[in-house]
Amino acid sequence: MTKKEEKKSIIEICPIRNVIARFGNKWALLVIYILNENGSIRFNQLARQIPDISTKVLSNTLHILEADGLVKRTVFPEVPIRVEYELTETGRSLVPIIISLTEWAQNNMKSIMAHRKKLENSANKSN
């Protein structure tokens, strides 16, 4: 077994790395949060609520969340075709964790920013 294969297998069997890597990107938590706020929503409505995300990235994010069972995609046989997205039960079970993480970030943001600035100033002085 090569080292690359070993690393891949370790990631695959580690639940934290395997699962969080899928929804822990820049956009997925925000998409989950917005879906929770809106219930069922169309792609373009979702895109309007996140104006700085490209349609390609939003589409890919929704696809990943759907593949993991966090988002349900429903296609309505209408002309034109209507597609809506909503959280599954598993997706909804993640929302309280996202809310807790958001509250933690809000409560600790000043301290975190101060530490970042302190480290940056320290690095600048040593250069």
Backbone as JSON, one array per atom type, in Angstrom:
{
  "sequence": "MTKKEEKKSIIEICPIRNVIARFGNKWALLVIYILNENGSIRFNQLARQIPDISTKVLSNTLHILEADGLVKRTVFPEVPIRVEYELTETGRSLVPIIISLTEWAQNNMKSIMAHRKKLENSANKSN",
  "N": [[0.85, -1.19, 0.0], [0.62, 2.16, -0.88], [1.89, 5.34, 0.38], [0.14, 7.42, -0.24], [-2.3, 6.07, -0.63], [-2.64, 5.09, 1.97], [-3.01, 7.48, 3.43], [-5.4, 8.36, 2.28], [-7.17, 6.31, 3.05], [-7.17, 6.64, 5.81], [-8.4, 9.13, 6.09], [-10.89, 8.5, 5.07], [-11.91, 6.73, 6.99], [-12.08, 8.26, 9.25], [-14.53, 9.8, 10.95], [-14.96, 12.54, 11.56], [-13.2, 14.05, 9.89], [-14.0, 13.06, 7.42], [-16.78, 13.66, 7.15], [-17.12, 16.4, 7.95], [-15.42, 17.68, 6.18], [-16.92, 17.72, 3.91], [-19.13, 19.48, 4.31], [-17.99, 21.63, 5.51], [-16.99, 23.77, 4.11], [-16.49, 27.05, 2.64], [-19.07, 27.9, 1.82], [-21.13, 26.01, 2.33], [-22.23, 25.82, 4.99], [-23.54, 28.27, 5.18], [-25.42, 27.98, 3.12], [-26.94, 25.87, 4.16], [-27.94, 27.15, 6.43], [-29.51, 29.21, 5.27], [-31.36, 27.67, 3.82], [-32.66, 26.51, 5.96], [-33.89, 28.75, 7.07], [-35.69, 29.44, 5.04], [-37.17, 27.24, 4.28], [-38.45, 25.44, 1.66], [-36.85, 26.27, -1.37], [-36.09, 27.91, -4.44], [-33.4, 27.59, -6.83], [-32.44, 30.07, -8.0], [-33.53, 31.92, -6.21], [-32.16, 31.26, -3.91], [-29.56, 31.82, -4.78], [-29.74, 34.6, -5.05], [-29.83, 35.36, -2.4], [-27.29, 34.92, -1.59], [-25.24, 36.76, -2.83], [-22.51, 36.88, -3.57], [-21.65, 34.38, -4.38], [-20.77, 32.16, -6.97], [-22.75, 30.77, -9.65], [-21.88, 28.27, -10.41], [-20.38, 27.37, -8.19], [-22.38, 27.42, -6.21], [-24.14, 25.52, -7.28], [-22.48, 23.23, -7.22], [-22.05, 23.05, -4.45], [-24.67, 22.56, -3.5], [-25.06, 20.11, -4.74], [-23.16, 18.47, -3.44], [-24.15, 18.62, -0.81], [-26.62, 17.43, -1.21], [-25.8, 14.87, -2.04], [-24.79, 13.93, 0.35], [-27.04, 13.66, 1.82], [-28.11, 15.83, 3.16], [-29.54, 17.79, 1.96], [-32.5, 18.01, 0.06], [-33.48, 17.67, -3.24], [-36.01, 18.66, -5.34], [-37.7, 18.07, -8.3], [-40.09, 19.57, -10.25], [-42.51, 18.61, -12.56], [-43.06, 20.75, -14.64], [-43.64, 23.37, -17.05], [-41.82, 26.18, -17.51], [-39.41, 23.79, -16.18], [-39.44, 23.39, -12.7], [-37.32, 23.57, -9.96], [-36.71, 22.82, -6.63], [-35.1, 23.26, -3.47], [-34.55, 21.86, -0.26], [-33.95, 21.35, 3.25], [-33.14, 18.13, 4.54], [-34.2, 15.83, 7.08], [-31.83, 15.08, 8.37], [-30.2, 17.21, 7.58], [-31.56, 19.31, 8.87], [-31.03, 18.59, 11.48], [-28.48, 19.44, 11.8], [-28.58, 22.17, 12.03], [-28.93, 23.35, 14.73], [-26.31, 23.04, 15.65], [-24.87, 24.62, 13.88], [-25.95, 27.09, 14.57], [-25.04, 27.28, 17.21], [-22.27, 27.35, 16.73], [-22.13, 29.72, 15.3], [-22.94, 31.57, 17.26], [-20.84, 31.19, 19.06], [-18.73, 32.15, 17.49], [-19.49, 34.84, 17.19], [-19.34, 35.67, 19.86], [-16.63, 35.43, 20.35], [-15.2, 36.77, 18.43], [-13.94, 39.35, 18.6], [-11.78, 38.86, 20.33], [-10.41, 36.89, 18.88], [-9.72, 38.32, 16.55], [-8.06, 40.25, 17.69], [-5.94, 38.63, 18.58], [-5.02, 37.69, 16.1], [-4.14, 40.09, 14.94], [-2.14, 40.8, 16.75], [-0.31, 38.71, 16.34], [0.29, 39.15, 13.65], [1.45, 41.71, 13.8], [3.66, 41.08, 15.32], [5.0, 39.37, 13.56], [5.56, 41.17, 11.52], [7.34, 42.91, 12.77], [9.54, 41.28, 13.14], [10.48, 40.99, 10.61]],
  "CA": [[0.0, 0.0, 0.0], [1.43, 3.37, -0.96], [1.57, 6.34, 1.4], [-1.05, 8.16, -0.67], [-3.45, 5.22, -0.34], [-2.8, 5.05, 3.41], [-3.61, 8.74, 3.86], [-6.79, 8.39, 1.84], [-7.97, 5.4, 3.86], [-7.31, 7.22, 7.14], [-9.42, 10.18, 5.97], [-12.19, 7.87, 4.85], [-12.44, 6.09, 8.19], [-12.22, 9.24, 10.32], [-15.83, 10.44, 10.73], [-14.9, 13.99, 11.62], [-12.59, 14.57, 8.67], [-14.78, 12.64, 6.26], [-18.07, 14.34, 7.08], [-16.99, 17.85, 8.02], [-14.79, 18.15, 4.95], [-17.96, 17.87, 2.88], [-19.97, 20.66, 4.5], [-17.25, 22.65, 6.24], [-16.36, 24.74, 3.22], [-16.87, 28.46, 2.78], [-20.46, 28.2, 1.48], [-22.12, 25.0, 2.7], [-22.95, 26.16, 6.23], [-24.44, 29.37, 4.87], [-26.52, 27.41, 2.33], [-27.79, 25.13, 5.11], [-28.61, 28.14, 7.27], [-30.54, 29.87, 4.46], [-32.41, 26.69, 3.56], [-33.42, 26.38, 7.2], [-34.71, 29.96, 7.22], [-36.67, 29.59, 3.96], [-37.89, 26.01, 3.93], [-38.18, 25.05, 0.28], [-36.45, 27.46, -2.11], [-35.56, 27.68, -5.78], [-31.97, 27.88, -7.0], [-32.2, 31.49, -8.21], [-33.84, 32.63, -4.96], [-31.02, 30.99, -3.03], [-28.42, 32.57, -5.31], [-29.93, 36.03, -4.74], [-29.55, 35.58, -0.98], [-25.83, 34.84, -1.44], [-24.86, 37.38, -4.1], [-21.11, 36.74, -3.94], [-21.33, 33.0, -4.76], [-21.03, 31.92, -8.39], [-23.75, 29.73, -9.85], [-21.16, 26.99, -10.46], [-20.04, 26.97, -6.82], [-23.63, 27.11, -5.54], [-24.61, 24.24, -7.82], [-21.62, 22.18, -6.68], [-22.32, 22.96, -3.01], [-25.95, 21.88, -3.36], [-24.87, 18.72, -5.16], [-22.46, 17.78, -2.34], [-25.08, 18.5, 0.33], [-27.62, 16.43, -1.61], [-25.14, 13.56, -2.04], [-24.62, 13.51, 1.74], [-28.35, 13.51, 2.45], [-28.46, 16.99, 3.97], [-30.45, 18.6, 1.15], [-33.37, 17.29, -0.86], [-33.75, 18.39, -4.49], [-37.27, 18.2, -5.93], [-37.97, 18.58, -9.64], [-41.51, 19.59, -10.55], [-42.68, 18.47, -14.01], [-43.8, 21.89, -15.16], [-42.94, 24.08, -18.11], [-40.5, 25.55, -17.43], [-39.19, 22.91, -15.03], [-39.18, 24.08, -11.43], [-36.51, 22.77, -9.03], [-36.62, 23.42, -5.3], [-34.19, 22.62, -2.51], [-34.91, 21.99, 1.15], [-33.17, 20.49, 4.14], [-33.69, 16.86, 4.98], [-34.17, 15.69, 8.55], [-30.42, 15.1, 8.76], [-29.76, 18.6, 7.42], [-32.15, 20.12, 9.95], [-30.38, 18.25, 12.75], [-27.21, 20.17, 11.84], [-28.85, 23.6, 12.25], [-28.56, 23.82, 16.08], [-24.85, 23.08, 15.76], [-24.46, 25.82, 13.14], [-26.34, 28.25, 15.39], [-24.09, 27.33, 18.34], [-20.99, 27.78, 16.2], [-22.29, 31.14, 14.96], [-22.94, 32.3, 18.53], [-19.48, 31.13, 19.57], [-17.92, 33.06, 16.67], [-19.85, 36.21, 17.55], [-18.85, 35.95, 21.21], [-15.18, 35.37, 20.42], [-14.61, 37.41, 17.26], [-13.02, 40.43, 18.99], [-10.57, 38.24, 20.87], [-9.71, 36.22, 17.77], [-9.14, 39.36, 15.69], [-6.96, 40.85, 18.43], [-4.82, 37.69, 18.52], [-4.5, 37.71, 14.74], [-3.42, 41.34, 14.76], [-0.94, 40.7, 17.57], [0.62, 37.82, 15.65], [0.71, 39.84, 12.42], [2.38, 42.78, 14.2], [4.88, 40.41, 15.76], [5.66, 38.89, 12.35], [6.04, 42.34, 10.78], [8.49, 43.45, 13.51], [10.68, 40.39, 12.96], [10.94, 41.06, 9.21]],
  "C": [[0.89, 1.25, 0.0], [1.01, 4.35, 0.13], [0.31, 7.12, 1.04], [-2.31, 7.37, -0.36], [-3.71, 5.16, 1.15], [-3.47, 6.32, 3.91], [-5.08, 8.8, 3.47], [-7.65, 7.49, 2.73], [-8.16, 5.94, 5.27], [-8.39, 8.3, 7.12], [-10.79, 9.55, 5.84], [-12.76, 7.25, 6.12], [-12.6, 7.05, 9.36], [-13.52, 10.01, 10.1], [-15.77, 11.96, 10.71], [-14.33, 14.55, 10.32], [-13.45, 14.25, 7.45], [-16.05, 13.46, 6.1], [-17.9, 15.85, 7.04], [-16.31, 18.42, 6.78], [-15.82, 18.41, 3.86], [-18.79, 19.13, 3.07], [-19.25, 21.78, 5.24], [-16.55, 23.65, 5.35], [-16.95, 26.13, 3.43], [-18.37, 28.7, 2.64], [-21.49, 27.24, 2.07], [-22.9, 25.35, 3.96], [-23.92, 27.3, 6.01], [-25.64, 28.88, 4.06], [-27.48, 26.67, 3.26], [-28.59, 26.11, 5.96], [-29.76, 28.82, 6.51], [-31.68, 28.92, 4.13], [-33.27, 26.49, 4.81], [-34.37, 27.57, 7.39], [-35.87, 30.01, 6.23], [-37.52, 28.35, 3.7], [-37.48, 25.58, 2.53], [-37.91, 26.31, -0.55], [-35.87, 27.06, -3.46], [-34.11, 28.15, -5.86], [-31.72, 29.38, -7.11], [-32.52, 32.33, -6.98], [-32.68, 32.48, -3.97], [-29.8, 31.79, -3.48], [-28.54, 34.06, -5.01], [-29.63, 36.33, -3.27], [-28.06, 35.48, -0.66], [-25.21, 35.44, -2.7], [-23.4, 37.18, -4.51], [-20.68, 35.3, -4.23], [-21.65, 32.84, -6.25], [-22.06, 30.81, -8.52], [-23.09, 28.35, -9.89], [-20.86, 26.48, -9.04], [-21.32, 26.63, -6.04], [-24.17, 25.76, -5.99], [-23.8, 23.08, -7.25], [-21.87, 21.97, -5.19], [-23.63, 22.22, -2.76], [-25.83, 20.4, -3.72], [-24.2, 17.91, -4.05], [-23.4, 17.58, -1.16], [-26.18, 17.49, 0.03], [-27.02, 15.03, -1.55], [-24.97, 13.02, -0.62], [-25.94, 13.41, 2.5], [-28.75, 14.66, 3.34], [-29.49, 17.87, 3.27], [-31.23, 17.69, 0.22], [-33.66, 18.19, -2.06], [-35.01, 17.81, -5.09], [-37.47, 18.88, -7.27], [-39.46, 18.46, -9.9], [-41.69, 19.55, -12.07], [-43.6, 19.55, -14.59], [-43.01, 22.47, -16.32], [-42.95, 25.56, -17.76], [-40.38, 24.71, -16.16], [-38.84, 23.75, -13.8], [-38.43, 23.11, -10.52], [-36.43, 23.51, -7.72], [-35.72, 22.58, -4.41], [-34.71, 22.87, -1.11], [-34.03, 21.07, 1.97], [-33.9, 19.18, 4.41], [-33.71, 16.87, 6.52], [-32.74, 15.75, 9.06], [-29.86, 16.51, 8.65], [-30.28, 19.49, 8.52], [-31.49, 19.83, 11.29], [-29.03, 18.95, 12.91], [-27.4, 21.63, 12.22], [-28.52, 24.06, 13.68], [-27.05, 23.91, 16.29], [-24.31, 24.31, 15.04], [-24.78, 27.06, 13.95], [-25.39, 28.39, 16.58], [-22.73, 27.83, 17.88], [-21.02, 29.27, 15.85], [-22.25, 31.99, 16.23], [-21.54, 32.33, 19.13], [-18.59, 32.12, 18.81], [-18.21, 34.51, 17.01], [-19.29, 36.59, 18.91], [-17.34, 36.06, 21.28], [-14.46, 36.13, 19.31], [-13.6, 38.5, 17.65], [-11.7, 39.86, 19.49], [-9.75, 37.58, 19.76], [-9.02, 37.25, 16.88], [-7.96, 40.03, 16.39], [-5.72, 39.94, 18.41], [-4.2, 37.65, 17.13], [-3.64, 38.94, 14.51], [-2.1, 41.32, 15.53], [0.11, 39.83, 16.88], [1.16, 38.47, 14.38], [1.71, 40.94, 12.74], [3.72, 42.18, 14.62], [5.68, 39.91, 14.55], [6.26, 40.05, 11.56], [7.29, 42.93, 11.45], [9.72, 42.59, 13.29], [11.21, 40.4, 11.53], [11.79, 42.21, 8.98]]
}
